[in-house]
Short mmCIF file of C-alpha atoms in Angstrom, two decimals:
data_model
loop_
_atom_site.label_atom_id
_atom_site.label_comp_id
_atom_site.label_asym_id
_atom_site.label_seq_id
_atom_site.Cartn_x
_atom_site.Cartn_y
_atom_site.Cartn_z
CA UNK A 1 0.00 0.00 0.00
CA UNK A 2 2.75 2.45 0.89
CA UNK A 3 4.31 1.94 -2.57
CA UNK A 4 1.08 3.19 -4.12
CA UNK A 5 1.33 6.40 -2.12
CA UNK A 6 4.95 6.88 -3.15
CA UNK A 7 3.98 6.83 -6.83
CA UNK A 8 2.58 10.30 -6.30
CA UNK A 9 5.59 12.65 -6.48
CA UNK A 10 3.74 15.23 -4.41
CA UNK A 11 3.59 12.86 -1.42
CA UNK A 12 6.68 12.67 0.79
CA UNK A 13 7.81 9.48 2.50
CA UNK A 14 6.61 10.87 5.86
CA UNK A 15 3.19 11.72 4.43
CA UNK A 16 3.03 8.29 2.79
CA UNK A 17 3.73 6.63 6.16
CA UNK A 18 0.98 8.69 7.80
CA UNK A 19 -1.50 7.78 5.07
CA UNK A 20 -0.51 4.12 5.36
CA UNK A 21 -1.06 4.21 9.13
CA UNK A 22 -4.47 5.86 8.76
CA UNK A 23 -5.50 3.30 6.17
CA UNK A 24 -4.45 0.38 8.37
CA UNK A 25 -6.28 1.86 11.38
CA UNK A 26 -9.50 2.28 9.37
CA UNK A 27 -9.14 -1.27 8.06
CA UNK A 28 -8.75 -2.60 11.61
CA UNK A 29 -11.85 -0.60 12.64
CA UNK A 30 -13.88 -2.17 9.84
CA UNK A 31 -12.70 -5.66 10.79
CA UNK A 32 -13.71 -5.08 14.42
CA UNK A 33 -17.09 -3.71 13.28
CA UNK A 34 -17.62 -6.82 11.15
CA UNK A 35 -16.90 -8.96 14.21
CA UNK A 36 -19.73 -7.09 15.94
CA UNK A 37 -22.04 -7.93 13.02
CA UNK A 38 -22.03 -4.75 10.95
CA UNK A 39 -20.52 -3.67 7.64
CA UNK A 40 -19.04 -0.18 7.48
CA UNK A 41 -21.47 2.30 5.87
CA UNK A 42 -19.82 5.56 6.95
CA UNK A 43 -16.58 7.30 6.11
CA UNK A 44 -14.24 7.31 9.12
CA UNK A 45 -13.49 11.04 9.15
CA UNK A 46 -13.54 11.83 12.89
CA UNK A 47 -10.08 12.03 14.45
CA UNK A 48 -9.40 11.89 18.20
CA UNK A 49 -9.51 15.65 18.64
CA UNK A 50 -12.63 16.00 16.49
CA UNK A 51 -14.41 13.31 18.49
CA UNK A 52 -13.46 15.04 21.74
CA UNK A 53 -14.69 18.29 20.20
CA UNK A 54 -18.09 16.73 19.46
CA UNK A 55 -18.65 15.45 23.01
CA UNK A 56 -17.41 18.73 24.50
CA UNK A 57 -19.58 20.77 22.11
CA UNK A 58 -22.78 18.90 22.99
CA UNK A 59 -22.23 19.67 26.67
CA UNK A 60 -21.67 23.34 25.63
CA UNK A 61 -20.21 24.48 28.94
CA UNK A 62 -20.82 28.25 29.03
CA UNK A 63 -24.22 27.90 27.35
CA UNK A 64 -25.36 25.00 29.55
CA UNK A 65 -24.37 26.83 32.72
CA UNK A 66 -26.18 29.94 31.47
CA UNK A 67 -29.32 27.87 30.89
CA UNK A 68 -29.31 26.14 34.28
CA UNK A 69 -27.65 28.50 36.77
CA UNK A 70 -31.03 29.31 38.33
CA UNK A 71 -31.36 25.74 39.69
CA UNK A 72 -28.30 26.22 41.86
CA UNK A 73 -29.36 29.70 42.95
CA UNK A 74 -32.87 28.56 43.91
CA UNK A 75 -31.75 25.43 45.72
CA UNK A 76 -28.90 26.61 47.90
CA UNK A 77 -27.69 29.98 46.67
CA UNK A 78 -23.88 30.13 46.60
CA UNK A 79 -23.55 26.63 48.06
CA UNK A 80 -25.95 25.32 45.42
CA UNK A 81 -23.86 26.88 42.66
CA UNK A 82 -20.48 25.62 43.81
CA UNK A 83 -21.07 22.30 45.55
CA UNK A 84 -24.28 21.51 43.68
CA UNK A 85 -22.01 21.18 40.65
CA UNK A 86 -18.97 19.53 42.25
CA UNK A 87 -20.67 16.60 43.95
CA UNK A 88 -22.65 15.32 40.94
CA UNK A 89 -19.61 15.81 38.68
CA UNK A 90 -17.63 13.31 40.76
CA UNK A 91 -20.35 10.68 40.43
CA UNK A 92 -20.91 11.38 36.74
CA UNK A 93 -17.25 10.52 36.16
CA UNK A 94 -17.97 6.97 37.37
CA UNK A 95 -20.73 6.72 34.75
CA UNK A 96 -18.35 8.08 32.10
CA UNK A 97 -15.63 5.59 33.08
CA UNK A 98 -18.01 2.64 32.84
CA UNK A 99 -19.48 3.85 29.56
CA UNK A 100 -16.00 4.41 28.13
CA UNK A 101 -15.08 0.82 28.99
CA UNK A 102 -18.16 -0.53 27.20
CA UNK A 103 -17.57 1.66 24.15
CA UNK A 104 -13.96 0.52 23.87
CA UNK A 105 -15.11 -3.09 23.89
CA UNK A 106 -17.96 -2.64 21.39
CA UNK A 107 -17.38 0.43 19.16
CA UNK A 108 -20.58 0.55 17.09
CA UNK A 109 -23.22 3.21 16.40
CA UNK A 110 -25.75 0.84 17.95
CA UNK A 111 -24.01 1.77 21.19
CA UNK A 112 -26.04 1.43 24.35
CA UNK A 113 -28.78 -0.90 23.09
CA UNK A 114 -26.08 -3.14 21.58
CA UNK A 115 -24.21 -3.21 24.91
CA UNK A 116 -27.38 -4.18 26.78
CA UNK A 117 -28.24 -6.93 24.31
CA UNK A 118 -24.82 -8.56 24.52
CA UNK A 119 -24.54 -8.35 28.31
CA UNK A 120 -28.06 -9.41 29.29
CA UNK A 121 -29.05 -13.06 29.79
CA UNK A 122 -29.85 -14.43 26.30
CA UNK A 123 -33.55 -14.84 27.02
CA UNK A 124 -33.83 -11.19 28.10
CA UNK A 125 -31.44 -9.67 25.55
CA UNK A 126 -34.16 -8.32 23.19
CA UNK A 127 -36.09 -6.73 26.08
CA UNK A 128 -32.92 -5.15 27.51
CA UNK A 129 -32.07 -3.72 24.11
CA UNK A 130 -35.64 -2.47 23.61
CA UNK A 131 -35.73 -0.67 26.97
CA UNK A 132 -32.29 0.87 26.52
CA UNK A 133 -33.01 2.00 22.98
CA UNK A 134 -36.31 3.70 23.76
CA UNK A 135 -34.90 5.38 26.87
CA UNK A 136 -32.00 6.74 24.82
CA UNK A 137 -34.19 7.92 21.93
CA UNK A 138 -36.50 9.70 24.40
CA UNK A 139 -33.55 11.43 26.04
CA UNK A 140 -32.00 12.34 22.69
CA UNK A 141 -35.14 14.04 21.35
CA UNK A 142 -35.87 15.85 24.63
CA UNK A 143 -32.27 17.05 24.84
CA UNK A 144 -32.32 18.28 21.24
CA UNK A 145 -35.47 20.28 21.91
CA UNK A 146 -34.16 21.61 25.25
CA UNK A 147 -30.90 22.83 23.72
CA UNK A 148 -32.54 24.61 20.82
CA UNK A 149 -35.35 26.06 22.94
CA UNK A 150 -32.77 27.49 25.33
CA UNK A 151 -30.99 28.93 22.30
CA UNK A 152 -34.24 30.62 21.30
CA UNK A 153 -34.61 31.99 24.83
CA UNK A 154 -31.07 33.35 24.69
CA UNK A 155 -31.99 35.24 21.54
CA UNK A 156 -35.13 36.69 23.16
CA UNK A 157 -33.09 37.70 26.23
CA UNK A 158 -30.61 39.55 24.00
CA UNK A 159 -33.47 41.35 22.23
CA UNK A 160 -34.96 42.43 25.57
CA UNK A 161 -31.63 43.78 26.85
CA UNK A 162 -30.79 45.49 23.54
CA UNK A 163 -34.14 47.28 23.62
CA UNK A 164 -33.66 48.30 27.28
CA UNK A 165 -36.63 46.17 28.30
CA UNK A 166 -39.03 47.63 25.74
CA UNK A 167 -39.39 44.38 23.79
CA UNK A 168 -40.49 41.10 25.33
CA UNK A 169 -41.17 38.41 22.77
CA UNK A 170 -44.14 36.11 23.29
CA UNK A 171 -44.05 32.34 23.65
CA UNK A 172 -45.30 32.08 20.08
CA UNK A 173 -42.41 34.17 18.78
CA UNK A 174 -39.95 32.10 20.80
CA UNK A 175 -41.41 28.93 19.30
CA UNK A 176 -41.05 30.42 15.82
CA UNK A 177 -37.37 31.08 16.51
CA UNK A 178 -37.03 27.47 17.70
CA UNK A 179 -38.41 26.17 14.38
CA UNK A 180 -35.95 28.30 12.42
CA UNK A 181 -33.06 26.99 14.53
CA UNK A 182 -34.19 23.39 14.11
CA UNK A 183 -34.49 23.82 10.33
CA UNK A 184 -30.98 25.26 10.08
CA UNK A 185 -29.64 22.42 12.21
CA UNK A 186 -31.33 19.93 9.91
CA UNK A 187 -29.39 21.38 6.98
CA UNK A 188 -26.08 21.34 8.87
CA UNK A 189 -26.50 17.82 10.24
CA UNK A 190 -27.30 16.48 6.76
CA UNK A 191 -23.77 17.32 5.59
CA UNK A 192 -21.06 14.76 4.89
CA UNK A 193 -19.07 13.32 7.79
CA UNK A 194 -15.87 15.12 6.75
CA UNK A 195 -17.64 18.49 6.98
CA UNK A 196 -19.25 17.66 10.33
CA UNK A 197 -15.89 16.59 11.76
CA UNK A 198 -14.22 19.88 10.78
CA UNK A 199 -17.12 21.96 12.06
CA UNK A 200 -16.63 20.51 15.54
CA UNK A 201 -13.17 22.08 15.67
CA UNK A 202 -14.84 25.46 15.24
CA UNK A 203 -17.45 24.58 17.86
CA UNK A 204 -14.93 23.68 20.55
CA UNK A 205 -12.76 26.77 19.93
CA UNK A 206 -15.74 29.11 20.31
CA UNK A 207 -16.96 27.16 23.35
CA UNK A 208 -13.67 27.26 25.26
CA UNK A 209 -12.86 30.81 24.14
CA UNK A 210 -16.22 32.18 25.28
CA UNK A 211 -16.00 30.38 28.62
CA UNK A 212 -12.52 31.78 29.34
CA UNK A 213 -13.60 35.25 28.21
CA UNK A 214 -16.60 35.15 30.57
CA UNK A 215 -14.45 34.00 33.50
CA UNK A 216 -11.86 36.74 32.95
CA UNK A 217 -14.42 39.47 32.29
CA UNK A 218 -16.47 38.67 35.39
CA UNK A 219 -13.40 38.55 37.63
CA UNK A 220 -11.80 41.73 36.30
CA UNK A 221 -14.82 43.98 35.85
CA UNK A 222 -16.91 43.07 38.90
CA UNK A 223 -16.62 45.70 41.62
CA UNK A 224 -18.98 44.14 44.11
CA UNK A 225 -17.70 40.67 44.91
CA UNK A 226 -18.78 38.70 47.93
CA UNK A 227 -16.25 37.34 50.41
CA UNK A 228 -14.56 34.01 49.85
CA UNK A 229 -16.46 32.60 52.81
CA UNK A 230 -19.83 33.66 51.35
CA UNK A 231 -18.93 32.48 47.84
CA UNK A 232 -18.36 28.94 49.13
CA UNK A 233 -20.53 28.62 52.24
CA UNK A 234 -23.52 31.02 52.06
CA UNK A 235 -26.63 28.83 51.82
CA UNK A 236 -29.95 30.32 50.75
CA UNK A 237 -33.12 28.31 50.19
CA UNK A 238 -35.37 30.00 47.62
CA UNK A 239 -37.20 26.78 46.75
CA UNK A 240 -40.60 25.67 47.92
CA UNK A 241 -39.06 22.99 50.18
CA UNK A 242 -38.69 23.61 53.90
CA UNK A 243 -35.92 21.05 54.31
CA UNK A 244 -32.61 22.70 53.36
CA UNK A 245 -30.89 19.37 52.76
CA UNK A 246 -33.46 18.30 50.22
CA UNK A 247 -33.39 21.72 48.57
CA UNK A 248 -29.62 21.38 48.14
CA UNK A 249 -30.03 17.94 46.55
CA UNK A 250 -32.34 19.50 43.96
CA UNK A 251 -29.45 21.76 42.89
CA UNK A 252 -27.87 18.60 41.42
CA UNK A 253 -30.27 18.84 38.49
CA UNK A 254 -28.20 21.61 36.85
CA UNK A 255 -24.94 19.68 36.28
CA UNK A 256 -26.87 16.54 35.40
CA UNK A 257 -28.42 18.38 32.43
CA UNK A 258 -25.09 19.91 31.45
CA UNK A 259 -23.14 16.64 31.69
CA UNK A 260 -25.18 14.66 29.18
CA UNK A 261 -24.73 13.63 25.57
CA UNK A 262 -21.24 12.19 25.93
CA UNK A 263 -22.54 8.88 24.59
CA UNK A 264 -22.20 10.69 21.26
CA UNK A 265 -18.68 9.25 21.04
CA UNK A 266 -20.23 5.78 20.91
CA UNK A 267 -22.87 6.77 18.37
CA UNK A 268 -20.29 8.12 15.90
CA UNK A 269 -17.78 5.31 16.51
CA UNK A 270 -18.46 3.96 13.02
CA UNK A 271 -17.33 7.35 11.69
CA UNK A 272 -14.23 7.44 13.91
CA UNK A 273 -10.69 6.30 13.15
CA UNK A 274 -9.27 4.04 15.88
CA UNK A 275 -12.70 3.91 17.48
CA UNK A 276 -11.89 1.46 20.29
CA UNK A 277 -9.36 3.95 21.68
CA UNK A 278 -10.64 7.26 20.34
CA UNK A 279 -14.25 6.96 21.52
CA UNK A 280 -13.55 6.14 25.20
CA UNK A 281 -10.87 8.85 25.33
CA UNK A 282 -13.36 11.39 23.98
CA UNK A 283 -15.93 10.42 26.62
CA UNK A 284 -13.49 10.84 29.51
CA UNK A 285 -11.80 14.02 28.26
CA UNK A 286 -15.15 15.60 27.34
CA UNK A 287 -16.75 14.93 30.72
CA UNK A 288 -13.60 15.70 32.72
CA UNK A 289 -12.91 18.99 30.95
CA UNK A 290 -16.53 20.15 31.11
CA UNK A 291 -16.87 19.27 34.80
CA UNK A 292 -13.59 20.96 35.77
CA UNK A 293 -13.97 24.14 33.72
CA UNK A 294 -17.63 24.35 34.69
CA UNK A 295 -16.77 24.30 38.38
CA UNK A 296 -14.29 27.14 37.90
CA UNK A 297 -16.91 29.17 36.01
CA UNK A 298 -19.52 28.65 38.73
CA UNK A 299 -17.09 29.64 41.48
CA UNK A 300 -16.49 32.90 39.61
CA UNK A 301 -20.24 33.42 39.19
CA UNK A 302 -20.72 32.81 42.90
CA UNK A 303 -18.21 35.57 43.70
CA UNK A 304 -19.93 38.19 41.51
CA UNK A 305 -23.50 37.70 42.79
CA UNK A 306 -24.07 39.88 45.88
CA UNK A 307 -27.82 39.16 45.92
CA UNK A 308 -29.27 35.88 44.67
CA UNK A 309 -32.80 37.17 45.27
CA UNK A 310 -32.26 40.05 42.84
CA UNK A 311 -30.96 37.73 40.14
CA UNK A 312 -33.89 35.35 40.55
CA UNK A 313 -36.39 38.24 40.35
CA UNK A 314 -35.19 39.22 36.87
CA UNK A 315 -37.72 39.62 34.05
CA UNK A 316 -35.26 38.10 31.58
CA UNK A 317 -35.96 34.48 30.53
CA UNK A 318 -32.58 33.31 31.85
CA UNK A 319 -31.09 34.65 35.15
CA UNK A 320 -27.52 34.30 33.84
CA UNK A 321 -28.27 37.13 31.42
CA UNK A 322 -29.03 39.34 34.43
CA UNK A 323 -25.74 38.33 36.09
CA UNK A 324 -23.78 39.41 33.02
CA UNK A 325 -25.84 42.60 32.67
CA UNK A 326 -25.24 43.63 36.28
CA UNK A 327 -21.49 43.00 36.09
CA UNK A 328 -20.56 43.88 32.50
CA UNK A 329 -23.19 46.44 31.60
CA UNK A 330 -25.38 46.38 28.50
CA UNK A 331 -22.63 46.41 25.88
CA UNK A 332 -20.37 43.89 27.63
CA UNK A 333 -23.29 41.61 28.38
CA UNK A 334 -24.46 41.58 24.76
CA UNK A 335 -20.96 40.71 23.52
CA UNK A 336 -20.53 37.73 25.87
CA UNK A 337 -24.16 36.72 25.49
CA UNK A 338 -23.94 36.75 21.69
CA UNK A 339 -21.02 34.31 21.79
CA UNK A 340 -22.81 32.22 24.43
CA UNK A 341 -25.81 31.99 22.11
CA UNK A 342 -23.53 30.86 19.29
CA UNK A 343 -22.10 28.17 21.59
CA UNK A 344 -25.64 27.00 22.36
CA UNK A 345 -26.42 26.93 18.64
CA UNK A 346 -23.32 24.84 18.00
CA UNK A 347 -24.39 22.50 20.81
CA UNK A 348 -27.68 21.95 19.02
CA UNK A 349 -25.85 21.14 15.80
CA UNK A 350 -23.63 18.62 17.57
CA UNK A 351 -26.59 17.09 19.38
CA UNK A 352 -28.43 16.76 16.08
CA UNK A 353 -25.60 14.58 14.78
CA UNK A 354 -25.65 12.45 17.93
CA UNK A 355 -29.43 12.01 17.99
CA UNK A 356 -29.63 11.15 14.29
CA UNK A 357 -27.00 8.41 14.71
CA UNK A 358 -28.93 7.00 17.66
CA UNK A 359 -32.12 6.98 15.55
CA UNK A 360 -30.23 5.37 12.65
CA UNK A 361 -28.76 2.64 14.84
CA UNK A 362 -32.08 1.78 16.49
CA UNK A 363 -33.83 1.77 13.12
CA UNK A 364 -31.10 -0.51 11.75
CA UNK A 365 -32.46 -3.05 14.23
CA UNK A 366 -35.98 -2.42 12.82
CA UNK A 367 -37.11 -1.12 16.21
CA UNK A 368 -38.84 2.05 15.00
CA UNK A 369 -41.99 2.52 12.92
CA UNK A 370 -40.82 3.19 9.38
CA UNK A 371 -37.33 1.87 10.14
CA UNK A 372 -36.51 1.38 6.45
CA UNK A 373 -36.66 5.15 6.01
CA UNK A 374 -34.72 6.11 9.12
CA UNK A 375 -31.87 3.62 8.54
CA UNK A 376 -31.32 4.76 4.95
CA UNK A 377 -27.92 6.27 4.15
CA UNK A 378 -27.83 9.16 1.67
CA UNK A 379 -25.74 8.17 -1.34
CA UNK A 380 -24.17 11.63 -1.71
CA UNK A 381 -23.22 12.45 1.90
CA UNK A 382 -23.12 8.89 3.28
CA UNK A 383 -24.98 10.10 6.37
CA UNK A 384 -28.48 9.21 7.68
CA UNK A 385 -30.24 12.31 6.34
CA UNK A 386 -33.75 10.92 6.89
CA UNK A 387 -32.93 10.28 10.54
CA UNK A 388 -31.67 13.86 10.87
CA UNK A 389 -34.98 15.31 9.75
CA UNK A 390 -36.94 12.92 11.96
CA UNK A 391 -34.99 14.30 14.94
CA UNK A 392 -35.76 17.88 13.93
CA UNK A 393 -39.46 17.17 13.33
CA UNK A 394 -39.87 15.36 16.66
CA UNK A 395 -38.03 18.17 18.46
CA UNK A 396 -40.30 20.72 16.85
CA UNK A 397 -43.34 18.85 18.14
CA UNK A 398 -41.80 18.67 21.64
CA UNK A 399 -41.20 22.41 21.39
CA UNK A 400 -44.94 22.97 21.64
CA UNK A 401 -44.49 22.19 25.33
CA UNK A 402 -42.60 25.48 25.59
CA UNK A 403 -45.88 27.36 25.78
CA UNK A 404 -45.90 26.18 29.40
CA UNK A 405 -42.82 27.20 31.42
CA UNK A 406 -43.32 24.32 33.86
CA UNK A 407 -43.55 21.70 31.12
CA UNK A 408 -40.54 23.19 29.31
CA UNK A 409 -38.44 22.87 32.47
CA UNK A 410 -39.69 19.31 32.86
CA UNK A 411 -38.46 18.56 29.33
CA UNK A 412 -34.88 19.08 30.52
CA UNK A 413 -35.43 16.67 33.39
CA UNK A 414 -36.97 14.12 31.03
CA UNK A 415 -33.91 14.27 28.78
CA UNK A 416 -31.61 13.49 31.73
CA UNK A 417 -33.85 10.67 32.97
CA UNK A 418 -34.03 9.08 29.53
CA UNK A 419 -30.33 9.36 28.74
CA UNK A 420 -29.01 8.27 32.13
CA UNK A 421 -31.42 5.33 32.25
CA UNK A 422 -29.96 4.21 28.93
CA UNK A 423 -26.44 4.70 30.35
CA UNK A 424 -27.11 2.78 33.55
CA UNK A 425 -28.87 -0.22 32.00
CA UNK A 426 -25.83 -1.70 30.17
CA UNK A 427 -23.57 -0.76 33.09
CA UNK A 428 -25.87 -2.67 35.45
CA UNK A 429 -25.81 -5.67 33.11
CA UNK A 430 -22.01 -5.40 32.87
CA UNK A 431 -21.60 -5.80 36.64
CA UNK A 432 -24.23 -8.54 36.98
CA UNK A 433 -25.23 -11.00 34.26
CA UNK A 434 -22.56 -9.91 31.82
CA UNK A 435 -19.55 -9.77 34.11
CA UNK A 436 -18.18 -13.08 32.83
CA UNK A 437 -19.13 -12.56 29.17
CA UNK A 438 -17.69 -9.08 28.85
CA UNK A 439 -14.60 -8.91 26.60
CA UNK A 440 -12.47 -5.88 27.54
CA UNK A 441 -11.30 -3.49 24.85
CA UNK A 442 -8.07 -1.43 24.80
CA UNK A 443 -9.50 0.78 27.55
CA UNK A 444 -10.74 -1.12 30.57
CA UNK A 445 -10.99 -0.56 34.30
CA UNK A 446 -9.59 -3.94 35.29
CA UNK A 447 -10.46 -4.91 38.89
CA UNK A 448 -12.02 -1.46 39.43
CA UNK A 449 -14.73 -2.14 36.85
CA UNK A 450 -17.26 -3.70 39.24
CA UNK A 451 -16.96 -1.15 42.09
CA UNK A 452 -16.96 1.81 39.68
CA UNK A 453 -19.96 0.38 37.84
CA UNK A 454 -21.78 -0.22 41.11
CA UNK A 455 -21.30 3.40 42.17
CA UNK A 456 -22.43 4.59 38.74
CA UNK A 457 -25.66 2.56 38.82
CA UNK A 458 -26.40 3.60 42.41
CA UNK A 459 -25.90 7.27 41.52
CA UNK A 460 -28.15 7.11 38.46
CA UNK A 461 -30.85 5.30 40.45
CA UNK A 462 -30.73 8.05 43.06
CA UNK A 463 -30.64 11.03 40.70
CA UNK A 464 -33.44 9.72 38.48
CA UNK A 465 -35.75 9.65 41.51
CA UNK A 466 -34.66 13.20 42.43
CA UNK A 467 -35.44 14.44 38.92
CA UNK A 468 -39.06 13.37 39.27
CA UNK A 469 -39.66 15.67 42.27
CA UNK A 470 -41.38 19.05 41.85
CA UNK A 471 -39.56 22.31 42.72
CA UNK A 472 -41.87 22.97 45.68
CA UNK A 473 -43.32 21.01 48.57
CA UNK A 474 -46.91 21.85 47.64
CA UNK A 475 -46.82 22.18 43.85
CA UNK A 476 -49.53 23.87 41.82
CA UNK A 477 -50.34 23.07 38.20
CA UNK A 478 -47.92 25.82 37.17
CA UNK A 479 -45.10 24.43 39.34
CA UNK A 480 -45.61 20.72 38.75
CA UNK A 481 -42.73 18.60 37.43
CA UNK A 482 -44.20 17.03 34.31
CA UNK A 483 -41.13 14.86 33.62
CA UNK A 484 -43.04 11.92 35.08
CA UNK A 485 -45.82 12.49 32.52
CA UNK A 486 -43.37 12.69 29.62
CA UNK A 487 -41.34 9.64 30.66
CA UNK A 488 -44.35 7.52 31.60
CA UNK A 489 -46.04 8.31 28.28
CA UNK A 490 -43.09 6.87 26.38
CA UNK A 491 -42.84 3.97 28.85
CA UNK A 492 -46.50 3.05 28.42
CA UNK A 493 -46.34 3.28 24.62
CA UNK A 494 -43.13 1.27 24.30
CA UNK A 495 -44.28 -1.31 26.88
CA UNK A 496 -47.64 -1.72 25.16
CA UNK A 497 -45.90 -2.16 21.82
CA UNK A 498 -43.61 -4.77 23.35
CA UNK A 499 -46.41 -6.77 24.95
CA UNK A 500 -48.70 -6.67 21.92
CA UNK A 501 -46.23 -7.32 19.11
CA UNK A 502 -42.57 -6.38 19.50
CA UNK A 503 -41.71 -9.36 21.69
CA UNK A 504 -42.64 -11.60 18.75
CA UNK A 505 -40.28 -10.06 16.19
CA UNK A 506 -37.68 -7.85 17.88
CA UNK A 507 -34.48 -9.77 18.54
CA UNK A 508 -32.13 -6.93 19.40
CA UNK A 509 -29.20 -5.81 17.24
CA UNK A 510 -29.38 -7.23 13.73
CA UNK A 511 -26.16 -7.65 11.77
CA UNK A 512 -26.29 -6.17 8.28
CA UNK A 513 -23.27 -7.72 6.58
CA UNK A 514 -25.22 -10.36 4.65
CA UNK A 515 -28.00 -7.90 3.86
CA UNK A 516 -25.60 -5.34 2.37
CA UNK A 517 -23.72 -7.97 0.40
CA UNK A 518 -27.01 -9.24 -1.01
CA UNK A 519 -28.10 -5.74 -2.01
CA UNK A 520 -24.76 -5.02 -3.68
CA UNK A 521 -24.69 -8.27 -5.71
CA UNK A 522 -25.87 -8.16 -9.38
#
């Protein structure tokens, strides 16, 4: 092979060696994928850095914190901001470690539902895959809608500040902005893999740059900082719960929403070079970097808020906009906020890629109505374009919930519940029924696998219950947490489908090697 590269006089020996190495890596990836039952249908264009960029971009640090900072302020004040982020981040790392180990062992776009199928007892493998797949799809769609709706709210906040409070857009206008954002994301996510991979480099640069700029600007410009003691230890309960301990636990919801979507590295593993090493590395670096930099950002925010009550009383859709306005003034706020909005927009684009691959993989197993459409690969871009537009359409329908503030907030909780349930299911099977069948990949936890997995499953079990609770002790219809309604609706529909028909024909992941060879034969 290397001799073929050398025939081109414009290619040096060093470049030829690099090309030869990349070719051999991609070939090894395709062999491993075939061993898992699938034939390669994508171009492997994502490098290590580009895969890390995708996972980091979906979590969209500065934008995610801006969207959720009120949860910490309401449920603990300064303590809720600082330690309400730190504690969950530590436990989320155990989930990331376990998920990275599974992805290294089985690098396929089928991801989580494939893991569950292979690790469950044979007689329960289809059911385990079915539950995991539907939980993940639910979380993916809810997260897509949440990200883009928050982006729309950021735009409306900027318009309100720019007009000095004279313009407040209605819920209908915000929904219209959401549809425009979703449509533009549909176009972007339909692009070829090579384009998507390069775009993520832009995403991560803007993300990190904006976060650092916000940290520096807040520290330098703020003239009314609280003491170090208050920044770390001042507890304020603005929730509807009398018990301060429980109120503080509810502050965990903010980082749980921010630290999601890192399973994207698994879903694009068939588009990644050296997937068994690249994908787990991207998961760990993405989560670790987001958790660490996010904690630093929240500590800075805690220092520059002299009155949490004032921030929470703002008329702006997102309290973080008021924090920036108070510290940086109108012009400074609009500059940082504009870049933050761009980061959120990029997060939606990255999430669209992740969600479409999850849809594609589940449809490849014929688990969705109309699967033949959603598993189709576009001949020009070699990406699942139909799945992309299904994600955007479903997110647009979910966006109708935004006409109710309470339901919109519940949508974020539903996304976390769905995604983390799909994370915990294969991890639970890994440490129980699949502990002796699991074949470690290049990245594995060795003897630490079982204890780390146990902590991860225990944490997810705990936090999922927390996410079902309402924000107040005596909730009204306007304050109710409707996540239980959203999740139970999907649970009832998927369970009914399983009992009535799916248990007769769904067998979990279906290899496509023979099918593709048959279709390609004359």
